[in-house]
């Protein structure tokens, strides 16, 4: 069985263990360079990264591969994933590359791509590139020596992104008088995020802005929003914004220390757009992981929730197909397709503040739009990912759980795209029942997949 290269969101894994090996990154640069090179013109690839130590390894390996394939490489250093998406299109590059493992700890890393329009690659394109990388006898179409690519650093890229996001707030509006806590998770947003909100007029209290290569996402950022929540209460801030290591997701904090996930932020933004008749078809796009309460919320307000597979690129694909402008994930990926081509945590924060200003209401009041149903997610380690419907024990457990939940809850089983993990999710209106059923189901999955 051939090893799998791409997962839910590009390559992902522990540094110096397959697939995150320097030799794989080198071949990836060669393969992607060959795949996207067309004609005799000069070709460009933009490479950005987060702050983890192993970024140097993969940055240099990818650069060597791309240059050898005949592509000029533009290095922008530590920058958020959405910044690379924007800059790829803005600088007319043929391809954008992000070296990041998002919310994962420092020992992990990853590689993901954007096409020339700033969108993530399709499954088919990733599979085509994988074939080139993993084939032992691939015929590399190396260019002539004079056509080898050059590599250069772009020093003004942070400024371009800062201006781009500042323009998402009308010039007639200012954050003057607002106090905002920003936790950058010692990641890729540590320079640009505080600067953006300061230049928009806010007083910024910073956290997670001292990366050392090893502390990215370490007890900070969107995975640990309670850190920012405590700071919001301590400083009397109006809002807390917690970002992950690559800056493409946001978990927000209200003025009372209450934590809002992606579903709640989507509800606030969707309601605002529907009230202004700016949500086409009153359609919101999210994944199968979004809380059932979000679906009920959209229905009650004359809207519709369209669900996709897990992964913000699948959300974006559905949004483009359906003509939607707002989508996201419970985990905090928020996509405003009229302004960005991927999830952007900083942009989502600006949108929230804009709504607060326009309505002159604190975030705690806006968050009352959506009260999530009790939801329990349990990760079960598995050795082999067998289809769940092939295991009788699991199917019987699912049927029993669904019968007890009725129409007021649901069960979801899915495998992680990057780990040897089965995710067991149960949600409903009875907290105790949800907890009991999630534990029973996770035990059935563990036992059923042990055979």
Coordinates of C-alpha atoms in Angstrom, one line a residue:
X1 CA 0.0 0.0 0.0
X2 CA 1.4 3.4 -1.1
X3 CA 2.1 5.9 1.6
X4 CA -0.3 8.9 1.7
X5 CA 1.3 12.3 1.2
X6 CA -1.5 14.8 1.4
X7 CA -4.1 14.9 4.2
X8 CA -7.0 17.2 5.0
X9 CA -4.9 20.3 4.7
X10 CA -1.7 19.6 2.8
X11 CA 1.2 17.6 4.2
X12 CA 1.3 17.4 8.0
X13 CA 3.4 15.5 10.5
X14 CA 6.3 15.5 12.9
X15 CA 9.5 17.0 11.5
X16 CA 12.1 14.5 10.3
X17 CA 9.4 11.7 10.1
X18 CA 7.6 10.9 6.9
X19 CA 6.1 12.9 5.2
X20 CA 7.8 15.8 6.8
X21 CA 11.3 14.9 5.6
X22 CA 13.7 17.4 3.9
X23 CA 14.1 15.0 0.9
X24 CA 10.3 14.9 0.5
X25 CA 10.2 18.7 0.6
X26 CA 12.9 18.8 -2.0
X27 CA 11.0 16.5 -4.3
X28 CA 7.8 18.4 -3.6
X29 CA 9.4 21.6 -4.8
X30 CA 10.6 19.8 -8.0
X31 CA 7.2 18.2 -8.6
X32 CA 5.1 21.3 -7.9
X33 CA 7.5 23.4 -10.0
X34 CA 7.3 21.0 -12.9
X35 CA 3.5 20.7 -12.6
X36 CA 2.8 24.5 -12.5
X37 CA 5.5 25.5 -15.0
X38 CA 4.1 26.2 -18.5
X39 CA 5.7 27.8 -21.5
X40 CA 9.1 29.6 -21.6
X41 CA 8.2 32.6 -19.4
X42 CA 9.7 33.1 -15.9
X43 CA 7.6 31.5 -13.2
X44 CA 7.1 32.6 -9.6
X45 CA 6.4 30.8 -6.3
X46 CA 5.9 32.6 -3.0
X47 CA 7.0 30.8 0.2
X48 CA 5.9 31.8 3.7
X49 CA 6.1 30.0 7.0
X50 CA 5.2 30.3 10.7
X51 CA 7.7 30.5 13.6
X52 CA 8.6 26.9 14.3
X53 CA 12.2 25.9 14.3
X54 CA 11.9 23.3 11.5
X55 CA 10.6 25.9 9.1
X56 CA 14.2 26.6 8.1
X57 CA 14.7 23.0 7.0
X58 CA 11.6 22.9 4.7
X59 CA 12.0 26.5 3.5
X60 CA 15.5 25.7 2.1
X61 CA 14.6 22.3 0.8
X62 CA 11.5 23.6 -1.1
X63 CA 13.5 26.6 -2.4
X64 CA 16.2 24.2 -3.8
X65 CA 13.5 22.1 -5.5
X66 CA 11.6 25.0 -7.0
X67 CA 14.8 26.7 -8.3
X68 CA 16.0 23.5 -9.8
X69 CA 12.6 23.2 -11.6
X70 CA 13.0 26.6 -13.1
X71 CA 10.8 28.7 -10.8
X72 CA 11.9 32.0 -9.1
X73 CA 11.3 31.8 -5.4
X74 CA 10.1 34.8 -3.3
X75 CA 10.7 34.3 0.4
X76 CA 8.5 36.3 2.8
X77 CA 9.5 34.7 6.1
X78 CA 7.0 34.3 9.0
X79 CA 3.6 35.4 7.7
X80 CA 0.0 34.1 8.3
X81 CA -1.4 31.6 6.0
X82 CA -4.1 34.0 4.7
X83 CA -1.3 36.5 4.0
X84 CA 0.3 34.0 1.6
X85 CA -3.0 33.4 -0.1
X86 CA -3.5 37.2 -0.6
X87 CA 0.1 37.8 -1.6
X88 CA 0.2 35.0 -4.1
X89 CA -2.6 36.7 -6.1
X90 CA -1.4 40.2 -5.4
X91 CA 2.2 39.5 -6.6
X92 CA 1.0 37.5 -9.7
X93 CA 2.8 34.4 -8.5
X94 CA 2.0 31.0 -10.1
X95 CA 1.9 29.3 -6.7
X96 CA 1.9 30.0 -3.0
X97 CA 3.4 27.8 -0.3
X98 CA 2.9 27.9 3.4
X99 CA 5.2 25.9 5.8
X100 CA 3.1 25.5 8.9
X101 CA 1.3 22.9 11.1
X102 CA -1.3 25.4 12.1
X103 CA -2.5 24.8 15.7
X104 CA -0.1 21.8 16.2
X105 CA 2.9 21.9 18.6
X106 CA 6.4 23.0 17.5
X107 CA 7.7 19.5 16.7
X108 CA 5.1 19.1 13.9
X109 CA 5.2 21.0 10.6
X110 CA 3.3 21.0 7.3
X111 CA 3.2 22.2 3.7
X112 CA 0.2 23.5 1.9
X113 CA -0.3 25.2 -1.5
X114 CA -2.3 28.0 -3.0
X115 CA -2.9 28.4 -6.7
X116 CA -2.4 31.8 -8.5
X117 CA -5.8 33.0 -7.5
X118 CA -5.1 32.3 -3.8
X119 CA -7.3 29.2 -3.5
X120 CA -6.1 25.8 -2.0
X121 CA -5.4 23.1 -4.5
X122 CA -8.0 20.5 -5.4
X123 CA -7.7 16.8 -4.3
X124 CA -6.9 15.8 -7.9
X125 CA -4.1 18.3 -8.3
X126 CA -2.6 17.2 -5.0
X127 CA -2.9 13.6 -6.1
X128 CA -1.1 14.4 -9.4
X129 CA 1.7 16.1 -7.5
X130 CA 1.9 13.2 -5.1
X131 CA 2.4 10.8 -8.0
X132 CA 5.5 12.8 -9.0
X133 CA 6.9 13.0 -5.5
X134 CA 6.4 9.3 -4.6
X135 CA 7.3 7.7 -7.9
X136 CA 10.9 6.3 -7.7
X137 CA 11.4 6.5 -11.5
X138 CA 9.9 9.9 -12.3
X139 CA 11.4 11.7 -15.3
X140 CA 12.2 15.2 -14.0
X141 CA 12.0 17.7 -16.8
X142 CA 14.9 19.9 -15.6
X143 CA 15.4 23.2 -17.4
X144 CA 18.7 24.3 -19.0
X145 CA 21.2 25.8 -16.6
X146 CA 20.5 29.3 -17.7
X147 CA 16.8 28.8 -16.8
X148 CA 17.3 27.7 -13.2
X149 CA 15.3 29.8 -10.8
X150 CA 16.5 32.5 -8.4
X151 CA 15.6 33.1 -4.8
X152 CA 15.1 36.4 -3.1
X153 CA 13.6 37.8 0.1
X154 CA 10.6 40.2 -0.1
X155 CA 10.9 42.6 2.8
X156 CA 7.7 44.7 2.3
X157 CA 5.2 41.8 2.4
X158 CA 4.0 42.5 5.9
X159 CA 3.1 46.0 4.9
X160 CA 1.1 44.9 1.9
X161 CA -1.0 42.5 4.1
X162 CA -1.5 45.1 6.8
X163 CA -2.8 47.6 4.3
X164 CA -5.0 44.9 2.7
X165 CA -6.7 44.1 6.0
X166 CA -7.0 47.7 7.2
X167 CA -9.0 48.4 4.0
X168 CA -11.6 45.8 5.2
X169 CA -12.8 48.4 7.7
X170 CA -14.4 51.5 6.1
X171 CA -12.4 54.6 6.3
X172 CA -15.3 56.2 8.1
X173 CA -14.9 53.8 11.0
X174 CA -12.2 53.7 13.7
X175 CA -11.5 51.4 16.6
X176 CA -10.6 54.5 18.7
X177 CA -11.6 53.9 22.3
X178 CA -11.7 50.1 21.9
X179 CA -9.4 47.9 24.1
X180 CA -8.5 44.6 22.5
X181 CA -6.5 41.6 23.8
X182 CA -4.7 39.7 21.0
X183 CA -3.1 36.4 21.6
X184 CA -0.9 35.5 18.6
X185 CA 0.1 32.0 19.9
X186 CA 3.8 32.9 19.3
X187 CA 3.0 32.2 15.7
X188 CA 3.0 33.8 12.3
X189 CA 0.8 36.7 13.3
X190 CA 3.1 38.0 16.0
X191 CA 4.2 41.1 14.0
X192 CA 1.2 42.0 11.8
X193 CA -1.8 41.4 14.1
X194 CA -1.0 43.9 16.8
X195 CA 0.1 46.4 14.2
X196 CA -3.2 46.1 12.2
X197 CA -5.4 46.8 15.2
X198 CA -3.2 49.6 16.6
X199 CA -3.3 51.3 13.2
X200 CA -7.0 51.0 13.1
X201 CA -7.1 52.9 16.4
X202 CA -7.5 50.2 19.1
X203 CA -5.5 50.0 22.3
X204 CA -3.9 46.5 22.0
X205 CA -2.9 44.3 24.9
X206 CA -0.5 41.7 23.4
X207 CA 0.1 38.0 24.3
X208 CA 2.0 35.3 22.4
X209 CA 4.2 37.7 20.5
X210 CA 7.6 36.3 21.5
X211 CA 8.3 33.3 19.4
X212 CA 11.5 31.3 20.0
X213 CA 10.9 28.4 17.5
X214 CA 9.7 26.1 20.2
X215 CA 6.8 27.8 22.0
X216 CA 4.3 28.2 19.1
X217 CA 0.8 27.2 20.3
X218 CA 2.2 26.3 23.7
X219 CA -0.6 26.9 26.2
X220 CA -1.7 30.0 24.3
X221 CA -3.7 31.1 21.3
X222 CA -6.9 29.6 20.0
X223 CA -6.3 26.3 21.7
X224 CA -6.1 27.9 25.1
X225 CA -8.5 30.8 25.0
X226 CA -8.8 30.9 28.7
X227 CA -5.4 32.7 28.8
X228 CA -6.8 35.6 26.8
X229 CA -10.1 35.5 28.7
X230 CA -8.2 36.1 31.9
X231 CA -6.4 39.0 30.3
X232 CA -9.7 40.5 29.0
X233 CA -11.0 40.5 32.6
X234 CA -7.8 41.8 34.1
X235 CA -7.6 44.8 31.7
X236 CA -11.3 45.5 31.2
X237 CA -11.0 44.9 27.5
X238 CA -13.9 45.0 25.0
X239 CA -12.8 42.0 23.2
X240 CA -10.3 39.2 23.1
X241 CA -9.0 37.7 19.8
X242 CA -7.1 34.4 20.0
X243 CA -5.3 33.2 16.9
X244 CA -3.6 29.9 16.1
X245 CA 0.0 29.4 14.9
X246 CA -0.6 30.2 11.3
X247 CA -3.4 32.8 11.8
X248 CA -6.2 31.3 9.8
X249 CA -8.5 30.7 12.7
X250 CA -10.1 32.8 15.5
X251 CA -11.7 32.1 18.8
X252 CA -13.1 35.2 20.3
X253 CA -13.6 36.4 23.9
X254 CA -16.4 38.7 25.0
X255 CA -16.0 41.5 27.6
X256 CA -17.1 39.1 30.4
X257 CA -14.5 36.4 29.6
X258 CA -17.0 34.3 27.6
X259 CA -15.5 32.2 24.9
X260 CA -17.0 32.2 21.4
X261 CA -16.2 29.4 18.9
X262 CA -16.4 29.5 15.1
X263 CA -20.1 28.6 15.1
X264 CA -21.0 31.4 17.3
X265 CA -19.0 33.9 15.3
X266 CA -20.6 32.7 12.1
X267 CA -24.0 33.2 13.6
X268 CA -23.2 36.8 14.5
X269 CA -21.8 37.5 11.0
X270 CA -24.6 35.7 9.2
X271 CA -27.3 37.5 11.2
X272 CA -25.7 40.9 10.4
X273 CA -25.5 40.1 6.7
X274 CA -29.1 38.8 6.6
X275 CA -30.3 42.0 8.3
X276 CA -28.6 44.0 5.6
X277 CA -29.7 41.7 2.8
X278 CA -26.1 41.0 1.9
X279 CA -26.1 37.2 2.4
X280 CA -26.9 35.7 -1.0
X281 CA -29.7 33.1 -0.7
X282 CA -29.3 33.5 3.1
X283 CA -26.8 30.7 2.7
X284 CA -24.1 29.8 5.2
X285 CA -21.6 27.1 4.5
X286 CA -19.9 25.0 7.2
X287 CA -18.8 21.4 7.9
X288 CA -20.3 18.3 9.4
X289 CA -18.6 19.3 12.7
X290 CA -20.6 22.5 13.2
X291 CA -23.1 22.4 16.1
X292 CA -26.7 21.4 15.3
X293 CA -27.8 24.7 17.0
X294 CA -26.2 26.6 14.0
X295 CA -28.4 24.7 11.6
X296 CA -31.5 25.4 13.7
X297 CA -30.5 29.1 14.0
X298 CA -30.3 29.5 10.3
X299 CA -33.6 27.8 9.7
X300 CA -35.3 30.0 12.4
X301 CA -34.1 33.2 10.6
X302 CA -35.1 32.1 7.1
X303 CA -31.6 30.9 6.2
X304 CA -30.0 27.6 5.3
X305 CA -26.8 25.8 6.4
X306 CA -25.0 23.8 3.9
X307 CA -22.5 21.2 5.3
X308 CA -19.3 20.0 3.7
X309 CA -16.5 17.6 4.6
X310 CA -14.1 18.8 7.3
X311 CA -11.5 21.2 6.0
X312 CA -11.8 24.9 5.1
X313 CA -10.9 24.2 1.5
X314 CA -14.0 22.1 1.1
X315 CA -16.0 24.9 2.6
X316 CA -14.5 27.3 0.1
X317 CA -15.2 24.9 -2.8
X318 CA -18.8 24.7 -1.8
X319 CA -19.0 28.5 -1.4
X320 CA -17.7 29.1 -4.8
X321 CA -20.0 26.6 -6.3
X322 CA -23.1 28.0 -4.5
X323 CA -22.3 31.7 -4.7
X324 CA -22.0 32.0 -0.9
X325 CA -20.0 34.8 0.7
X326 CA -19.8 33.5 4.3
X327 CA -18.6 30.1 5.6
X328 CA -16.3 28.5 8.1
X329 CA -15.7 25.8 10.7
X330 CA -16.5 25.4 14.4
X331 CA -12.7 25.4 15.0
X332 CA -12.5 29.0 14.1
X333 CA -11.8 29.1 10.3
X334 CA -14.0 32.0 9.1
X335 CA -14.1 32.7 5.4
X336 CA -15.4 36.0 4.0
X337 CA -15.2 35.2 0.3
X338 CA -15.8 38.8 -0.8
X339 CA -12.5 39.7 0.8
X340 CA -10.4 36.6 1.2
X341 CA -9.9 33.2 -0.4
X342 CA -9.2 31.3 2.8
X343 CA -9.8 31.5 6.5
X344 CA -8.3 34.6 8.2
X345 CA -8.4 35.1 11.9
X346 CA -7.4 38.7 11.9
X347 CA -10.0 39.6 9.2
X348 CA -12.7 37.8 11.3
X349 CA -11.7 39.9 14.3
X350 CA -12.1 43.1 12.3
X351 CA -15.5 41.9 11.1
X352 CA -16.6 41.3 14.7
X353 CA -15.5 44.7 15.8
X354 CA -17.2 46.3 12.9
X355 CA -20.5 44.7 13.8
X356 CA -20.0 45.7 17.5
X357 CA -19.4 49.3 16.4
X358 CA -22.3 49.5 14.0
X359 CA -24.8 48.0 16.5
X360 CA -23.3 49.7 19.5
X361 CA -23.6 46.5 21.4
X362 CA -21.0 44.4 23.4
X363 CA -20.0 41.0 22.2
X364 CA -21.8 39.3 25.1
X365 CA -25.1 40.5 23.7
X366 CA -24.4 39.6 20.1
X367 CA -23.3 36.1 21.2
X368 CA -26.8 35.4 22.5
X369 CA -27.9 34.7 18.9
X370 CA -26.6 31.2 19.3
X371 CA -26.5 28.8 22.3
X372 CA -24.7 25.7 21.2
X373 CA -26.2 22.3 21.9
X374 CA -24.2 20.1 24.3
X375 CA -21.5 18.4 22.2
X376 CA -19.0 15.8 23.1
X377 CA -16.0 14.8 20.9
X378 CA -13.8 11.9 21.8
X379 CA -10.7 10.9 19.8
X380 CA -10.0 7.2 19.6
X381 CA -6.5 6.0 18.5
X382 CA -6.8 3.4 15.7
X383 CA -4.2 1.1 14.0
X384 CA -6.3 0.7 10.8
X385 CA -9.0 2.9 9.3
X386 CA -11.7 0.5 8.3
X387 CA -15.1 1.8 7.0
X388 CA -17.3 2.2 10.1
X389 CA -20.3 0.6 8.3
X390 CA -18.3 -2.7 7.9
X391 CA -18.1 -3.2 11.7
X392 CA -21.3 -4.6 13.1
X393 CA -20.5 -3.6 16.7
X394 CA -20.1 0.1 15.7
X395 CA -23.2 0.1 13.6
X396 CA -25.3 -1.3 16.4
X397 CA -23.9 1.3 18.8
X398 CA -24.7 4.1 16.3
X399 CA -28.3 2.9 15.8
X400 CA -28.8 2.7 19.6
X401 CA -27.4 6.2 20.1
X402 CA -29.5 7.7 17.3
X403 CA -32.6 6.1 18.6
X404 CA -32.1 7.7 22.1
X405 CA -31.3 11.1 20.6
X406 CA -34.2 11.1 18.2
X407 CA -34.6 14.3 16.1
X408 CA -33.0 16.4 18.8
X409 CA -29.4 15.2 18.3
X410 CA -27.0 13.5 16.0
X411 CA -24.0 11.2 15.8
X412 CA -20.9 11.7 13.6
X413 CA -18.0 9.3 13.1
X414 CA -15.1 10.3 11.0
X415 CA -11.4 9.6 10.7
X416 CA -8.8 12.3 11.0
X417 CA -7.1 13.2 7.8
X418 CA -3.7 13.7 9.4
X419 CA -3.6 11.3 12.4
X420 CA -4.3 7.7 13.2
X421 CA -7.5 8.8 15.1
X422 CA -11.2 8.1 14.8
X423 CA -13.3 11.1 15.9
X424 CA -16.5 10.2 17.8
X425 CA -19.0 13.1 18.1
X426 CA -22.4 13.2 19.8
X427 CA -24.6 16.2 20.3
X428 CA -28.1 16.8 21.6
X429 CA -30.1 18.8 24.0
X430 CA -29.4 16.6 27.1
X431 CA -25.9 17.1 28.4
X432 CA -25.8 13.9 30.5
X433 CA -27.2 11.8 27.6
X434 CA -24.7 13.2 25.2
X435 CA -21.8 12.4 27.5
X436 CA -23.0 8.9 28.2
X437 CA -23.6 8.1 24.5
X438 CA -20.2 9.5 23.4
X439 CA -18.4 7.3 25.9
X440 CA -20.3 4.2 24.9
X441 CA -19.7 4.9 21.2
X442 CA -16.0 5.6 21.6
X443 CA -15.7 2.2 23.4
X444 CA -17.5 0.5 20.6
X445 CA -15.3 2.1 18.0
X446 CA -12.1 1.2 20.0
X447 CA -13.3 -2.4 20.4
X448 CA -14.7 -2.8 16.9
X449 CA -11.5 -1.5 15.2
X450 CA -9.2 -3.6 17.4
X451 CA -10.1 -6.8 15.4

